PDB file of C-alpha atoms in Angstrom:
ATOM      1  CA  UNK A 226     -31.123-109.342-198.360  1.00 75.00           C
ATOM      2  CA  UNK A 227     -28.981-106.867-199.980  1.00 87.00           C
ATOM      3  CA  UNK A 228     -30.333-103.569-201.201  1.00 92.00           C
ATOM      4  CA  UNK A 229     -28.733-101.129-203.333  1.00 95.00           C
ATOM      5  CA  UNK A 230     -29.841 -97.785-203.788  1.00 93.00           C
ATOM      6  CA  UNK A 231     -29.018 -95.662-206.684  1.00 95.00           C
ATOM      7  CA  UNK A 232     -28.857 -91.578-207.059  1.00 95.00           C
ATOM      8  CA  UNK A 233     -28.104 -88.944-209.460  1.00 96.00           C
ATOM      9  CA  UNK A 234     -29.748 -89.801-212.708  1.00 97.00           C
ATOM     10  CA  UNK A 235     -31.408 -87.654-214.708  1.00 97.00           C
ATOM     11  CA  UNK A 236     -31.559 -85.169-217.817  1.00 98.00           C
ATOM     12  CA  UNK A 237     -28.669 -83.710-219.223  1.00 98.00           C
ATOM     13  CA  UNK A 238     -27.168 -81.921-222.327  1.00 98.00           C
ATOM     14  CA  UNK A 239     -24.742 -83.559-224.461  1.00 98.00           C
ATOM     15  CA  UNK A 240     -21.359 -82.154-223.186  1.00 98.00           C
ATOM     16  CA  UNK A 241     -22.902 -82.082-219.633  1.00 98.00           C
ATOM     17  CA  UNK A 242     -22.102 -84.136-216.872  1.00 98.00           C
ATOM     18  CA  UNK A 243     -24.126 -86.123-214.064  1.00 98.00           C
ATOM     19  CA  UNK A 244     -22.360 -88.573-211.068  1.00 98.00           C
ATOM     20  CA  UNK A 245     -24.398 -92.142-210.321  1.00 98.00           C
ATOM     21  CA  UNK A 246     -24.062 -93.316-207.018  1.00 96.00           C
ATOM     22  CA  UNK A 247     -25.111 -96.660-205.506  1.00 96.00           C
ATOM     23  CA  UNK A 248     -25.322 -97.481-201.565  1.00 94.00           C
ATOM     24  CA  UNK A 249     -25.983-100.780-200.289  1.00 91.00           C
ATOM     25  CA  UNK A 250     -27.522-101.370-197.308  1.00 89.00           C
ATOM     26  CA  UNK A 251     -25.338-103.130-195.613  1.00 87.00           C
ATOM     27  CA  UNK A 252     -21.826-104.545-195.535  1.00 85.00           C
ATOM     28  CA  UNK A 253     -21.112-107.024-197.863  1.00 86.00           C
ATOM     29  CA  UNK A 254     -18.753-109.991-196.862  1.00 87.00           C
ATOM     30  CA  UNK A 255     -15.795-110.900-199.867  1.00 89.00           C
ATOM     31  CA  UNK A 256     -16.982-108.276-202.404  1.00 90.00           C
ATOM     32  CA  UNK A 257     -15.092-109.217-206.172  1.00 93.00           C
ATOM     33  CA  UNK A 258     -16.467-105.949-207.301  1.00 93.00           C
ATOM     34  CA  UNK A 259     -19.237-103.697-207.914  1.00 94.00           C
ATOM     35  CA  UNK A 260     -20.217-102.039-211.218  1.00 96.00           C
ATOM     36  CA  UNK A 261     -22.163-100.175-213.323  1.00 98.00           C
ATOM     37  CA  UNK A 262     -24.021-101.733-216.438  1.00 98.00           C
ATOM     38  CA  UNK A 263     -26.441-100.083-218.627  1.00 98.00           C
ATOM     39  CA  UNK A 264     -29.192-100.577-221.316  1.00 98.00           C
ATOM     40  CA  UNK A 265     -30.515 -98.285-223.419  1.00 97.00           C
ATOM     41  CA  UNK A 266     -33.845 -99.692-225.435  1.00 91.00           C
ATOM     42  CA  UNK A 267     -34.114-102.235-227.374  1.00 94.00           C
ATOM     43  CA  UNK A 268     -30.597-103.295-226.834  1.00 96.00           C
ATOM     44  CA  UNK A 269     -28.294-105.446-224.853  1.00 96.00           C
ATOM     45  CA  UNK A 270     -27.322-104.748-221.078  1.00 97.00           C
ATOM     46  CA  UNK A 271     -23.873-103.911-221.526  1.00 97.00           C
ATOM     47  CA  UNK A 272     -21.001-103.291-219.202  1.00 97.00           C
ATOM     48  CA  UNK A 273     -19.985 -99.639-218.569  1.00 98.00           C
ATOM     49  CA  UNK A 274     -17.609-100.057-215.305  1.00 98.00           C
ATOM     50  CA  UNK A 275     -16.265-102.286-212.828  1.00 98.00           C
ATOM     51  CA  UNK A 276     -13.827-101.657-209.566  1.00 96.00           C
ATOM     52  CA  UNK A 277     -12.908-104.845-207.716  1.00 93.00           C
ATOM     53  CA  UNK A 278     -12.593-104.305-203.998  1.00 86.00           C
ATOM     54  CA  UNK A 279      -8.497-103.399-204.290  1.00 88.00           C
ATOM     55  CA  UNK A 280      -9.689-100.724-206.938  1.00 91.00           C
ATOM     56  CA  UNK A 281      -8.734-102.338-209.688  1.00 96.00           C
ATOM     57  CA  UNK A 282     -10.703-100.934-212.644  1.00 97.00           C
ATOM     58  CA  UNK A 283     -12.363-101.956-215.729  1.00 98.00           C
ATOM     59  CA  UNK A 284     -14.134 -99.827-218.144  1.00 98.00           C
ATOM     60  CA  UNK A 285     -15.703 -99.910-221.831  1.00 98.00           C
ATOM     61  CA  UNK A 286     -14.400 -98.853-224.622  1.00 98.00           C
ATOM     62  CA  UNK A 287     -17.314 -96.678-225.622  1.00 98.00           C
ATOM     63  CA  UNK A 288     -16.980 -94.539-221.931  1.00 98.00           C
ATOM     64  CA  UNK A 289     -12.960 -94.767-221.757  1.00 98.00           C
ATOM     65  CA  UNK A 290     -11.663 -91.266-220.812  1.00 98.00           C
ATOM     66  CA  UNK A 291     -15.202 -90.512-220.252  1.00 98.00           C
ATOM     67  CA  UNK A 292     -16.439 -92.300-217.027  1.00 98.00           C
ATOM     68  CA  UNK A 293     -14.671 -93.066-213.911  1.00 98.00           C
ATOM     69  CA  UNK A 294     -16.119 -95.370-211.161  1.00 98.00           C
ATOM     70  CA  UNK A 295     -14.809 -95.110-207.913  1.00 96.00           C
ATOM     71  CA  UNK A 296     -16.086 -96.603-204.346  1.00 90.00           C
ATOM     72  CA  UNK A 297     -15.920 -95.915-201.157  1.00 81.00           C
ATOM     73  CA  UNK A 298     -15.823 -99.202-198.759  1.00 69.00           C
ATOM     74  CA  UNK A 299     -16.595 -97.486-195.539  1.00 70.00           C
ATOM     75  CA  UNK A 300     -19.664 -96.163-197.072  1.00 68.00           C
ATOM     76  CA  UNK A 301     -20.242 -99.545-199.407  1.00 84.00           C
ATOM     77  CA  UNK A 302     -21.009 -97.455-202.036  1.00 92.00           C
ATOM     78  CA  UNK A 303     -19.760 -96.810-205.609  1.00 94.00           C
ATOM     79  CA  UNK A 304     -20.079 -94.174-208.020  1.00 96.00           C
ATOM     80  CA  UNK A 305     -20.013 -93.043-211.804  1.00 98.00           C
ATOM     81  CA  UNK A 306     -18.603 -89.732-212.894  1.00 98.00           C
ATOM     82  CA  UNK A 307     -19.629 -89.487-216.639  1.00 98.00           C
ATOM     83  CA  UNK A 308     -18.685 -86.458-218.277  1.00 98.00           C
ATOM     84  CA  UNK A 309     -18.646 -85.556-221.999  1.00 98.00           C
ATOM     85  CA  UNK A 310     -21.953 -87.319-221.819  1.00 98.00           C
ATOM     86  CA  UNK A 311     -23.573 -88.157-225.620  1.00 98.00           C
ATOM     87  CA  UNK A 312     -26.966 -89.369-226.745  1.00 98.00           C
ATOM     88  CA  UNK A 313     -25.931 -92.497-227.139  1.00 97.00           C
ATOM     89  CA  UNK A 314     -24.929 -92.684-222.997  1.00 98.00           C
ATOM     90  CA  UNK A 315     -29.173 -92.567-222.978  1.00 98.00           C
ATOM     91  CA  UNK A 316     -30.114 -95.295-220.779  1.00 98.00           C
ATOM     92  CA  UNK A 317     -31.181 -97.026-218.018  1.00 98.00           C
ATOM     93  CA  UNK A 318     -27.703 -97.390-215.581  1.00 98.00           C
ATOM     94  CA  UNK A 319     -27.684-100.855-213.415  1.00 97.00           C
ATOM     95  CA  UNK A 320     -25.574-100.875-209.883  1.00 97.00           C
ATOM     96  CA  UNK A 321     -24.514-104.249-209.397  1.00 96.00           C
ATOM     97  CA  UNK A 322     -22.454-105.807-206.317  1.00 95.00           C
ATOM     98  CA  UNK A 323     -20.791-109.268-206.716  1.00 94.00           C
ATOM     99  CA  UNK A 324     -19.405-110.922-203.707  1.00 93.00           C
ATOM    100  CA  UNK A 325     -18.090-114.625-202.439  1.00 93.00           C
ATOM    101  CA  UNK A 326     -21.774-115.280-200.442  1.00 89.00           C
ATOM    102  CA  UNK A 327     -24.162-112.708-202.135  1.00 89.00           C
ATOM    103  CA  UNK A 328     -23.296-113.571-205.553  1.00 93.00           C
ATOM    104  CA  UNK A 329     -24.572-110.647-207.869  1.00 95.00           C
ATOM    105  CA  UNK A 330     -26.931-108.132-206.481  1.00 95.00           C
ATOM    106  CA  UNK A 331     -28.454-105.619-208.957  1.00 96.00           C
ATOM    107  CA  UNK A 332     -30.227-102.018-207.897  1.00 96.00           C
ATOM    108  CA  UNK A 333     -33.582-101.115-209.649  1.00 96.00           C
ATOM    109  CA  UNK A 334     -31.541 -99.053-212.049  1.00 96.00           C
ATOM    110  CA  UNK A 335     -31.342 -95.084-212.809  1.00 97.00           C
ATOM    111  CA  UNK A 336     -32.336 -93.713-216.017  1.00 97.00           C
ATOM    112  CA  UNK A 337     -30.177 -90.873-217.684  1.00 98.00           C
ATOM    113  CA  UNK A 338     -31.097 -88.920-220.380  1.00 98.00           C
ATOM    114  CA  UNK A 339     -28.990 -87.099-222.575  1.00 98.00           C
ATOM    115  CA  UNK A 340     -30.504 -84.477-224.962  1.00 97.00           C
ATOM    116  CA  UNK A 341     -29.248 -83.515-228.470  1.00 93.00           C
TER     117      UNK A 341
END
């Protein structure tokens, strides 16, 4: 039903910066929020971000002062701004959409790579 479609991953130097963003396809009745989680191999997904649909936010400890997730309703999108990006942000980023009658929707994921 749902699609989401994720952009702007890719390779970049520690210090660097890249911006996620994640479109769904549609309009999404009684969205609770949308998110980004990530996971970097052979570990746990983990949370990075979340902004309910009154743009509350929510963020990791790890990306704190580092990330910011913002969305756009008209456009049913979201976004990541990660700057001061480290090694240890290498991974594979996860959209994800929860709503009253979806329930969680995740995109294929976006890999980022950040170099030494």
């Amino acid at each position: 039903q749902v699609q989401l479609v994720e952009s702007g991953g890719g390779l970049v130097q520690a210090g660097g910066s890249l911006r996620l963003s994640c479109k769904s396809s549609s309009s999404i009745f009684g969205v609770i929020l949308m998110g980004w989680y990530r996971q970097a191999p052979g570990m746990q997904r983990e949370l990075v971000a979340t902004i309910t649909a009154g743009g509350s936010t929510n963020y990791a400890d790890s990306v704190k002062g580092r990330f910011t997730i913002s969305r756009d309703n008209t456009e049913n999108s979201v976004s990541l701004q990660m700057n001061s990006l480290k090694p240890e942000d290498t991974a594979t980023y996860y959209c994800t959409v929860r709503a009253i009658r979806l329930g969680t929707a995740w995109g294929q994921g976006t890999q980022v790579t950040v170099s030494s």
